[in-house]
XYZ file of C-alpha atoms in Angstrom:
717
model
C 0.423 0.247 0.144
C 2.827 2.011 0.773
C 4.261 1.419 -2.703
C 0.669 2.945 -4.034
C 1.033 5.837 -1.976
C 4.321 7.351 -1.789
C 5.075 7.373 -5.943
C 1.370 9.638 -5.508
C 2.633 11.389 -2.916
C 6.126 12.432 -4.581
C 3.426 13.695 -7.699
C 2.198 16.023 -6.172
C 4.728 16.912 -4.286
C 6.297 17.431 -8.000
C 3.112 18.963 -9.087
C 3.309 21.679 -6.076
C 6.397 22.593 -7.127
C 6.142 22.652 -10.849
C 3.182 25.385 -9.957
C 5.052 27.015 -7.920
C 8.028 27.652 -10.200
C 4.952 28.173 -13.205
C 3.986 31.034 -11.131
C 6.683 32.792 -10.257
C 8.767 32.936 -13.593
C 4.550 33.462 -15.477
C 3.994 37.526 -16.021
C 3.678 38.911 -13.154
C -0.442 41.012 -13.383
C -0.596 44.191 -11.792
C -3.032 46.281 -10.926
C -3.886 50.211 -10.536
C -7.075 53.070 -10.574
C -7.448 54.210 -13.825
C -8.495 57.819 -12.985
C -6.087 59.080 -10.204
C -3.637 61.841 -11.089
C -0.613 62.332 -10.449
C -0.456 58.181 -9.818
C -2.149 57.264 -12.650
C -3.915 58.157 -15.345
C -4.089 58.672 -19.100
C -2.254 61.297 -20.455
C -3.885 63.130 -24.343
C -1.719 60.372 -25.734
C -3.572 57.624 -24.332
C -0.839 56.205 -22.513
C -0.853 55.334 -18.838
C 1.544 57.203 -16.847
C 1.912 59.052 -13.394
C 4.416 57.835 -9.813
C 3.343 54.380 -9.610
C 3.120 53.268 -12.797
C 6.541 54.834 -12.975
C 7.609 52.883 -9.695
C 6.444 49.932 -10.863
C 8.204 50.333 -13.799
C 11.825 50.848 -12.030
C 11.307 48.181 -9.502
C 10.310 45.240 -12.110
C 13.605 46.971 -13.849
C 15.806 46.394 -10.875
C 13.608 42.661 -9.661
C 13.930 41.873 -12.966
C 9.832 41.525 -13.483
C 7.613 40.472 -16.260
C 5.280 42.184 -15.623
C 1.623 43.703 -17.012
C -0.169 46.368 -15.716
C -3.561 47.222 -16.601
C -5.866 49.650 -14.527
C -9.561 48.401 -14.020
C -10.357 51.645 -11.911
C -9.536 51.306 -7.617
C -12.981 49.041 -6.654
C -12.615 46.364 -9.424
C -8.543 46.339 -8.983
C -9.020 45.750 -4.900
C -11.667 42.535 -5.784
C -9.462 41.080 -8.330
C -6.845 40.944 -6.244
C -9.290 39.180 -3.485
C -10.762 36.995 -6.351
C -7.321 35.849 -7.471
C -7.774 37.120 -10.635
C -4.741 39.824 -10.416
C -1.497 39.458 -8.766
C -0.994 42.195 -6.630
C -2.355 46.002 -6.344
C 0.105 49.076 -7.596
C -3.176 52.287 -6.986
C -2.598 55.012 -4.558
C -3.425 52.482 -1.374
C -3.837 53.676 1.624
C -2.258 51.158 4.439
C -5.376 50.478 7.020
C -5.728 48.363 9.222
C -8.571 46.878 7.781
C -6.802 46.311 5.057
C -3.184 44.446 6.443
C -6.438 41.684 7.413
C -6.360 40.858 3.736
C -3.766 41.921 1.569
C 0.044 41.679 2.567
C 1.752 45.295 2.205
C 5.397 46.839 1.266
C 6.958 49.588 2.456
C 5.426 52.799 3.038
C 6.092 54.841 -0.933
C 4.405 58.032 -0.067
C 2.379 59.314 2.702
C -0.803 60.885 1.655
C -1.343 64.351 2.922
C -5.128 66.416 2.611
C -4.389 70.147 1.959
C -7.311 72.942 1.672
C -7.344 74.355 -1.588
C -8.002 77.577 -3.347
C -8.070 79.860 -6.851
C -4.860 82.242 -6.809
C -6.907 85.226 -6.068
C -7.265 83.922 -2.238
C -5.139 82.914 0.101
C -5.692 81.091 3.406
C -2.841 80.059 5.401
C -5.447 78.677 8.694
C -8.411 77.265 9.416
C -9.552 79.766 11.355
C -9.128 82.376 7.867
C -12.413 79.374 6.442
C -15.365 81.205 9.292
C -18.414 81.970 7.134
C -17.032 80.312 4.052
C -18.384 77.350 2.082
C -15.213 74.201 1.625
C -16.287 71.450 -0.474
C -15.047 68.236 0.019
C -15.605 64.944 -2.312
C -17.869 62.421 -0.766
C -16.808 59.630 1.396
C -13.132 60.490 1.257
C -11.040 61.285 4.078
C -10.945 64.947 3.630
C -14.810 64.711 4.472
C -13.961 62.640 7.529
C -11.423 66.094 8.894
C -13.990 69.017 7.737
C -16.985 67.435 8.904
C -15.186 67.135 12.634
C -13.481 70.165 12.716
C -16.760 72.409 10.608
C -17.703 73.520 14.510
C -14.203 74.799 15.962
C -13.471 76.399 12.620
C -17.045 77.864 11.571
C -17.238 76.941 7.786
C -19.845 75.173 6.009
C -19.425 72.219 4.111
C -20.954 71.340 0.742
C -20.543 67.617 -0.446
C -19.579 66.487 -3.736
C -19.450 63.223 -6.001
C -16.595 63.560 -8.691
C -13.925 65.894 -8.104
C -15.065 67.789 -11.761
C -17.583 69.544 -9.877
C -16.428 70.039 -6.955
C -13.385 71.969 -8.806
C -15.896 73.684 -11.144
C -17.070 75.595 -7.821
C -14.160 75.891 -7.047
C -13.865 78.069 -10.163
C -16.958 79.607 -10.501
C -17.150 80.447 -6.540
C -20.070 79.140 -5.604
C -17.221 77.330 -2.837
C -13.977 79.325 -1.157
C -12.184 76.549 -0.655
C -11.599 72.496 -1.130
C -10.512 69.731 0.486
C -8.311 67.218 -1.385
C -5.155 64.872 -1.468
C -2.674 67.100 -1.745
C -0.651 65.373 -4.438
C -3.657 65.559 -6.568
C -3.141 69.301 -5.961
C 0.055 69.907 -7.052
C -0.261 68.218 -10.044
C -3.798 70.285 -11.428
C -1.330 72.944 -10.440
C 1.721 71.690 -11.961
C -0.301 71.483 -15.221
C -1.132 75.479 -15.109
C -4.939 75.306 -12.731
C -5.804 78.410 -11.157
C -5.264 77.201 -7.503
C -3.677 77.715 -4.969
C -2.147 75.683 -1.387
C -0.566 78.290 0.791
C -1.278 75.152 3.932
C 0.984 72.729 5.709
C -1.136 69.885 4.466
C -2.682 66.730 7.288
C -1.416 63.232 7.152
C -3.764 60.926 6.579
C -2.303 57.401 5.562
C 0.455 56.318 4.059
C 0.221 54.293 -0.255
C 2.277 51.307 -0.324
C 2.348 48.121 -3.307
C -0.082 44.547 -1.365
C -0.709 40.861 -2.646
C -3.425 38.799 -1.586
C -2.559 38.060 2.176
C -1.457 34.002 2.112
C -0.738 34.233 -2.003
C 1.928 32.805 -3.154
C 2.846 36.388 -4.784
C 4.331 37.401 -1.266
C 8.247 37.327 -2.286
C 6.729 40.534 -4.737
C 6.615 42.091 -1.257
C 10.131 41.424 -0.805
C 11.127 42.050 -4.223
C 9.782 45.915 -3.924
C 10.889 46.057 -0.763
C 14.682 45.812 -1.953
C 14.006 47.888 -4.805
C 12.407 50.867 -3.352
C 15.624 51.620 -1.134
C 17.956 51.055 -3.485
C 15.835 54.022 -5.849
C 15.768 55.835 -2.818
C 19.616 55.050 -2.230
C 20.151 55.960 -6.287
C 17.804 59.633 -6.499
C 15.729 57.312 -8.502
C 13.055 57.529 -6.019
C 13.400 61.187 -5.074
C 13.534 61.811 -9.474
C 9.927 60.070 -9.737
C 7.892 61.660 -6.962
C 9.728 65.512 -7.504
C 8.752 64.846 -11.792
C 4.959 65.057 -10.620
C 4.843 66.687 -7.501
C 6.858 69.750 -7.741
C 5.135 73.082 -8.641
C 7.611 74.360 -11.407
C 4.696 76.493 -12.201
C 5.250 78.709 -9.689
C 7.880 80.772 -11.268
C 7.006 84.535 -11.834
C 9.875 85.776 -13.232
C 10.101 87.548 -16.847
C 13.316 87.369 -18.152
C 13.400 90.124 -20.132
C 11.283 92.710 -17.952
C 12.945 95.371 -15.858
C 11.005 96.644 -12.342
C 11.668 99.830 -11.546
C 13.846 99.953 -7.432
C 12.206 102.366 -5.302
C 15.275 102.505 -3.295
C 18.944 104.069 -4.450
C 20.530 101.327 -2.205
C 18.565 98.081 -0.671
C 20.128 97.030 2.563
C 20.114 92.570 2.439
C 21.793 90.187 5.270
C 22.873 86.805 4.565
C 24.429 84.088 6.921
C 27.309 84.205 8.313
C 29.049 80.880 7.683
C 26.998 78.370 5.115
C 29.787 77.557 3.138
C 29.106 77.110 -0.055
C 26.035 79.317 0.067
C 28.125 82.324 1.920
C 31.648 82.537 3.655
C 34.318 84.321 3.532
C 37.773 83.406 1.326
C 41.253 83.488 2.470
C 40.125 87.057 0.950
C 38.221 87.972 3.720
C 35.701 88.096 0.856
C 32.262 87.016 1.281
C 31.708 84.919 -1.652
C 29.185 81.419 -2.321
C 26.316 80.719 -4.501
C 24.424 83.670 -2.134
C 26.319 85.633 -2.359
C 26.798 85.392 -6.048
C 23.408 85.217 -7.604
C 22.165 88.220 -5.776
C 25.665 90.731 -6.609
C 24.399 89.041 -10.476
C 20.486 89.609 -10.430
C 21.093 93.320 -9.279
C 23.480 93.525 -12.217
C 21.520 92.383 -14.365
C 17.688 94.212 -13.390
C 20.225 97.336 -12.098
C 19.434 97.742 -8.638
C 22.008 99.353 -6.030
C 22.566 96.198 -2.936
C 24.752 96.374 0.303
C 24.884 93.465 1.778
C 25.898 92.506 5.587
C 26.478 88.902 7.368
C 24.653 88.462 11.311
C 24.312 85.078 11.200
C 21.311 83.188 10.268
C 18.685 84.138 13.342
C 20.131 86.683 13.712
C 19.883 88.485 9.540
C 16.149 86.804 9.585
C 15.419 89.248 12.547
C 16.267 92.208 10.605
C 14.479 91.641 8.257
C 11.030 91.654 10.737
C 12.605 94.029 12.381
C 13.058 96.425 8.980
C 16.363 96.830 9.657
C 17.050 95.407 6.450
C 15.339 94.789 3.240
C 15.568 91.094 2.614
C 17.206 88.099 2.776
C 19.508 85.508 1.315
C 20.527 83.167 3.244
C 19.974 79.192 1.857
C 16.668 80.144 3.481
C 14.180 77.441 3.338
C 10.818 78.197 1.729
C 8.342 76.453 4.337
C 4.383 77.308 5.251
C 5.384 78.828 9.007
C 8.069 81.268 6.891
C 5.663 82.138 4.533
C 3.520 83.568 6.892
C 6.194 86.254 8.224
C 8.090 86.365 4.742
C 7.172 86.890 0.685
C 9.386 84.525 -0.747
C 11.097 84.521 -4.766
C 10.741 81.875 -7.226
C 12.759 78.654 -5.685
C 16.799 79.370 -6.812
C 17.870 76.206 -5.257
C 16.794 72.595 -4.872
C 17.968 71.216 -0.972
C 18.381 67.839 0.420
C 19.017 67.310 4.099
C 22.100 64.119 4.711
C 22.679 62.682 7.740
C 27.080 62.265 8.610
C 28.978 60.656 11.070
C 32.642 60.102 12.135
C 33.932 58.028 9.296
C 34.664 55.015 11.398
C 30.616 55.461 12.778
C 29.014 51.933 12.952
C 25.793 54.083 12.279
C 24.721 52.869 8.960
C 20.550 53.132 9.138
C 18.171 55.649 11.490
C 17.777 52.948 13.495
C 20.874 52.954 15.040
C 20.956 56.053 16.773
C 18.946 54.878 19.024
C 20.458 56.081 22.405
C 22.527 58.589 20.588
C 22.835 62.393 20.687
C 22.065 64.722 16.933
C 22.430 67.961 16.154
C 20.973 69.917 13.763
C 21.161 74.036 13.760
C 17.980 75.067 14.832
C 15.429 76.883 12.432
C 16.552 74.812 10.161
C 14.803 71.920 7.593
C 17.133 69.745 9.278
C 15.774 70.068 12.835
C 12.753 70.492 12.028
C 13.262 66.814 10.038
C 15.017 65.287 13.654
C 12.282 66.895 15.923
C 9.758 65.157 13.790
C 10.968 61.814 14.351
C 12.766 61.859 17.589
C 10.010 59.012 18.643
C 9.897 56.970 16.183
C 14.197 56.295 16.130
C 14.582 57.814 20.326
C 17.937 59.524 20.440
C 18.753 62.512 21.822
C 18.339 65.873 19.524
C 20.590 69.370 20.355
C 20.346 72.556 19.413
C 23.083 74.648 17.337
C 23.783 78.105 16.707
C 26.153 77.762 14.102
C 27.367 74.698 11.710
C 31.354 75.527 13.263
C 30.440 74.672 16.729
C 28.305 71.887 15.309
C 30.836 69.281 13.412
C 33.405 70.141 16.112
C 31.240 68.655 18.222
C 30.945 66.022 16.125
C 34.455 65.550 15.568
C 35.073 65.563 19.398
C 32.720 63.043 19.693
C 30.054 64.968 21.931
C 27.917 64.231 19.220
C 26.376 61.107 17.554
C 25.616 62.183 14.788
C 24.391 65.501 12.956
C 22.243 66.872 9.598
C 22.900 68.985 7.637
C 22.054 70.153 3.679
C 23.791 68.274 1.570
C 25.896 70.854 0.005
C 27.200 72.422 2.398
C 28.576 69.000 3.958
C 29.690 67.770 0.433
C 31.530 71.475 0.936
C 32.857 70.144 4.521
C 33.923 67.049 3.622
C 36.103 68.512 0.459
C 37.979 70.723 3.386
C 39.553 68.103 5.673
C 36.470 66.922 7.059
C 36.134 63.139 8.473
C 32.801 62.456 8.295
C 31.118 60.420 5.760
C 26.961 60.410 5.244
C 25.857 56.321 5.657
C 21.757 57.475 4.698
C 20.537 58.381 1.515
C 19.602 62.063 2.027
C 16.082 63.602 2.290
C 14.465 66.286 0.685
C 13.807 69.258 2.329
C 12.478 71.946 0.217
C 13.191 74.722 -2.112
C 15.374 77.898 -1.314
C 13.605 81.388 -1.263
C 15.137 84.667 -1.426
C 12.455 86.509 1.222
C 11.809 90.754 2.197
C 9.571 91.174 5.245
C 5.439 90.528 4.189
C 4.360 93.298 2.646
C 7.388 95.010 1.908
C 9.744 96.129 -0.426
C 7.046 93.562 -3.874
C 9.817 95.176 -6.240
C 12.229 94.125 -5.209
C 10.813 90.613 -5.155
C 10.073 90.910 -8.607
C 13.438 92.193 -9.557
C 14.460 88.732 -7.531
C 12.505 86.590 -10.268
C 13.089 88.454 -12.920
C 16.864 88.382 -12.239
C 16.439 85.015 -11.319
C 14.976 83.598 -15.360
C 17.426 85.830 -17.241
C 20.153 84.670 -15.501
C 18.710 80.628 -15.747
C 18.422 81.669 -19.562
C 21.300 82.879 -20.450
C 23.086 80.178 -18.552
C 24.780 82.150 -15.686
C 22.999 80.872 -12.994
C 24.475 77.429 -13.527
C 27.502 78.374 -14.122
C 27.385 79.529 -10.348
C 26.203 75.843 -9.335
C 28.940 74.618 -11.096
C 31.269 76.632 -9.395
C 30.391 75.653 -6.078
C 29.523 72.710 -7.023
C 30.949 71.207 -9.633
C 33.682 68.318 -9.093
C 36.438 70.240 -9.584
C 36.203 73.423 -7.304
C 39.173 75.684 -6.641
C 38.321 76.702 -3.047
C 41.807 76.462 -1.298
C 43.874 79.477 -0.070
C 47.447 79.894 -1.174
C 48.682 79.918 2.493
C 49.169 76.476 4.586
C 45.726 77.403 7.163
C 46.585 73.949 8.591
C 49.692 75.373 10.931
C 48.753 78.110 13.647
C 51.276 80.433 10.957
C 49.515 79.689 8.014
C 45.806 81.142 10.209
C 47.404 83.819 11.388
C 49.670 85.365 7.961
C 46.539 84.713 6.078
C 43.814 86.330 8.243
C 45.703 89.127 10.409
C 44.308 92.143 8.801
C 40.153 90.811 9.069
C 41.688 89.318 13.238
C 42.688 92.901 13.850
C 39.720 94.319 12.291
C 37.673 92.204 14.826
C 40.206 92.745 17.726
C 39.347 96.792 17.186
C 35.783 96.685 16.983
C 36.116 94.487 19.988
C 37.982 96.781 21.818
C 36.171 100.021 21.145
C 32.698 98.340 21.789
C 34.552 97.339 25.142
C 35.756 101.110 25.699
C 32.613 102.713 24.055
C 30.526 101.207 26.638
C 32.666 100.730 29.777
C 32.664 105.217 29.225
C 29.394 104.918 29.393
C 28.447 102.409 32.389
C 31.522 104.051 34.036
C 28.684 107.329 34.140
C 25.098 105.074 34.598
C 27.314 103.231 37.408
C 27.906 106.006 39.034
C 24.554 107.968 38.921
C 23.024 104.508 40.297
C 25.716 104.234 42.871
C 24.935 107.506 44.085
C 21.179 107.322 44.179
C 21.721 104.187 46.322
C 23.257 105.641 48.683
C 20.269 109.016 48.870
C 18.864 109.723 51.907
C 15.964 110.274 49.527
C 13.913 106.151 49.942
C 12.577 107.396 46.222
C 15.915 107.221 44.563
C 17.254 104.364 46.720
C 14.145 102.052 45.775
C 14.449 103.102 41.552
C 18.455 102.367 42.008
C 17.179 98.633 43.136
C 14.604 98.220 40.497
C 18.132 98.850 38.046
C 20.557 97.295 39.423
C 17.490 94.138 39.877
C 16.353 94.060 36.645
C 19.294 94.578 34.331
C 21.615 91.698 36.565
C 18.447 89.184 36.553
C 18.199 89.191 32.592
C 21.147 87.280 30.582
C 23.005 89.860 28.277
C 22.229 87.954 25.116
C 18.535 88.765 25.537
C 19.097 92.576 26.478
C 20.656 92.971 22.825
C 18.392 90.865 21.570
C 15.235 92.758 23.151
C 17.253 96.231 22.000
C 17.934 94.809 18.216
C 14.594 93.212 18.013
C 12.059 93.823 20.162
C 12.762 97.913 20.552
C 12.206 98.100 16.554
C 9.457 96.096 16.358
C 7.180 97.528 19.295
C 7.824 100.610 17.820
C 6.820 99.866 14.773
C 3.765 98.168 16.104
C 2.675 101.168 17.984
C 4.157 103.816 14.966
C 4.064 102.295 12.225
C 7.413 103.438 11.411
C 9.987 101.413 10.547
C 13.235 101.990 13.995
C 16.050 100.136 12.641
C 18.521 100.368 15.405
C 22.779 99.265 14.294
C 24.039 96.321 15.690
C 27.440 98.016 17.347
C 24.829 100.930 19.168
C 22.425 97.655 19.936
C 25.355 96.012 21.954
C 27.141 99.088 23.541
C 23.916 100.157 24.383
C 23.274 96.148 26.184
C 26.627 96.107 27.154
C 26.135 99.941 29.343
C 23.641 98.827 30.905
C 24.746 95.595 32.003
C 27.963 96.847 33.061
C 26.323 99.926 34.838
C 24.326 97.914 37.160
C 27.517 95.738 38.095
C 29.553 99.689 38.570
C 26.425 100.652 40.560
C 27.370 97.848 43.129
C 31.192 98.696 42.926
C 30.125 102.543 43.442
C 27.457 101.655 46.463
C 30.344 99.669 47.890
C 32.777 102.159 48.253
C 31.190 104.581 49.660
C 29.788 103.311 52.014
C 33.815 101.146 52.292
C 34.888 105.605 53.843
C 34.432 105.847 57.197
C 30.462 107.298 57.630
C 31.731 109.469 60.041
C 33.462 111.964 57.532
C 30.222 112.351 56.381
C 28.340 112.967 59.685
C 31.646 115.403 59.683
C 31.233 117.290 57.167
C 27.764 117.488 57.551
C 27.608 119.253 61.102
C 30.305 121.377 59.536
C 27.414 122.568 57.671
C 28.620 121.067 54.204
C 26.229 119.768 52.116
C 25.345 116.093 51.001
C 26.287 117.428 47.667
C 29.540 118.974 48.519
C 30.782 116.367 51.343
C 30.066 113.580 48.780
C 31.889 115.153 45.675
C 34.642 116.665 47.611
C 35.443 114.389 50.389
C 33.733 111.237 50.089
C 34.211 110.034 46.528
C 37.686 110.819 46.269
C 39.022 108.554 49.319
C 35.799 105.494 46.940
C 37.518 106.325 43.813
C 40.955 104.686 45.185
C 38.880 101.712 46.642
C 36.855 101.392 43.439
C 39.538 101.818 40.668
C 40.786 98.027 40.665
C 37.372 97.070 40.597
C 36.922 99.336 37.790
C 38.952 97.328 35.807
C 38.069 94.142 36.615
C 34.436 94.847 35.815
C 35.865 96.362 32.022
C 38.351 92.719 31.822
C 33.988 91.050 32.569
C 32.780 93.607 29.812
C 36.121 93.163 26.886
C 35.001 89.273 27.497
C 30.526 90.160 27.603
C 31.309 91.180 23.652
C 31.243 87.774 22.882
C 28.355 87.301 23.666
C 26.830 90.312 21.125
C 28.272 88.006 18.438
C 24.266 86.644 18.896
C 22.891 89.310 17.401
C 25.022 89.344 13.926
C 28.050 92.259 15.633
C 31.410 90.299 13.696
C 33.545 91.284 16.591
C 37.007 89.150 17.163
C 35.383 85.665 18.270
C 32.631 86.073 15.806
C 35.703 86.513 13.056
C 37.171 83.811 14.230
C 34.108 81.462 13.679
C 34.344 83.257 10.565
C 37.335 82.045 9.213
C 36.777 78.518 10.765
C 33.921 78.554 8.288
C 35.833 78.479 5.260
C 38.877 76.600 6.414
C 36.846 74.298 9.681
C 40.505 74.835 11.700
C 38.631 75.347 14.718
C 40.731 73.494 17.440
C 44.042 76.146 15.734
C 41.618 79.138 15.363
C 40.325 79.466 18.619
C 43.607 78.430 20.620
C 44.394 82.439 18.850
C 41.668 83.919 20.025
C 42.659 82.235 23.261
C 45.743 83.692 22.954
C 44.655 87.268 21.920
C 41.808 87.699 24.772
C 44.849 86.142 26.700
C 47.058 88.931 25.832
C 45.043 91.676 26.933
C 43.359 90.817 29.177
C 46.612 90.340 31.064
C 47.899 93.076 30.316
C 44.601 94.976 31.349
C 45.356 92.890 34.953
C 48.795 93.619 35.042
C 47.634 97.405 35.200
C 44.965 96.940 37.458
C 47.360 96.181 39.966
C 49.749 98.913 39.121
C 46.903 100.913 39.522
C 46.303 99.948 42.805
C 49.554 100.696 43.824
C 49.689 104.305 43.519
C 46.860 104.842 44.449
C 48.095 102.874 47.303
């Protein structure tokens, strides 16, 4: 009996094996939706195309699939896979818990978002602006669910449509003020020239994936798809597909042969101080970079005059907001949040952000960052990306104000990884940083030139026209290639890997920074002495009201960090004045720094004066007053001359403290000695040697001042 059954079993196993192999070798049938642009749709050439079509084509090429793709429509496609009439589905299909019971899904290839869409003449940046308006939505969609949920909260009226055509026609005719739909669909429509506008960030509602029937013989396709998708993300082909169908290039408003009329003789522009290769100082102390060359070329082409300063990224943005500058070009990503504050030009550069680690690091994926410390510059797309994914990968995020310090932290081991713009990291590695980028970059958006919202519209128009002209002439490509091309000649003519080389090549910049530091310290200290004497005298006055005023001044100024005082004076006060008067009242960074240091020093000198006066024998005051000498004369002729001898060494010590505090003022963009050093480091990345030079310079100056204090103390004694 066994002899009869065994051949039968072997035959059945052979049939199953051959069937499986044949199934794997047969042509794979993939079904999709029929009209879901830009994922799949039939164009005027009657050929189906779109994101899903292009991704499957590339995956099949990598995985060596023999496949055919048909487009019966979404519901029919889902049913075909369930019934075994098709092997897989690729149709902008969201991964849900219910669908997971029926299908095996691949890794997700697109995060779906829904957005508010208006016509170009209407601008909506917040849901609160929809109050009292009619908002359209397609029936049975996640957009409808979202709008129904928030209807009472924002006070709009909801109008439901059966088809997208009816909904968008109603938007164009004005019968609805806005609609909500999938973001890629709206982006594609705008790309095709439709009169639509997106100003708000989207609401994430799910992720799309490739799928096969759960438990079917085609589950091996999932593994093939995942491997191919990973490869596509690494080689850039995935990003190219997404960008092709969703990037809105038609936003560009520049006209190459058109010129706007400047309304100012000189436009004051601001930029970052150390963001190579976009802006940085060369070995001659001149600012160069993509942003600098671009804005100069545009100004020349459009015939307007510019004056560019480099206070640093945060200071530059604040300067434009407070009216101290007309515009900013600083490798600044165009984001929804920033568009609420600034008016942006057409995009002039598409950026990627990328993770960097030391060359000997074992980190090869985001999952490897668990428990590690990762750095990013505040206010950047890198920081926003890392902040968003902190819980996903369990790393500690550390913020930095500028790149050189962040790069030094990675080099020293206090950071395990950092994220920055890909072009910037590429430049840093070329300059000798021992970093590597093991993970493929993330698209971070577009860079734009910006002005304060509602101001200098002609400046945006001139930038756009100039940019269009430079692209048309080929000059734009030359500027980009000169900084990001394979052959770059950014090296210094002097070897800056030695301290002597750094000094000889940068001594003029260092001396300029030193003079500015000494000037700031001397002027602010002179004013601080006057303030300190006034409030110090008030603090020992027999009049109680004056003593209270002096006490409040000292407590308030000493209780607030110097950096916040400087920021408030430089940015806060001009904003306050403008909000009250409507007039811009910019304050020079040197003036703001002088005021901040003067107030800070004055508060401490006030206490020195009070202590010095109280250290003089009070019997002398009593004796003078008993002889009929007035209080003011007693203080001027008898008490203060003795108190000054006691206070003199403390005055010199306070001057030393004020000199050191000038480094804090660099936060508002003043290029003093410390900021000068950071700018040099941004070019050559010789941080150890450069900081050593700065330390020696400060040490020499402060040692001389300390010796002066001791000599004065001896002479006074």
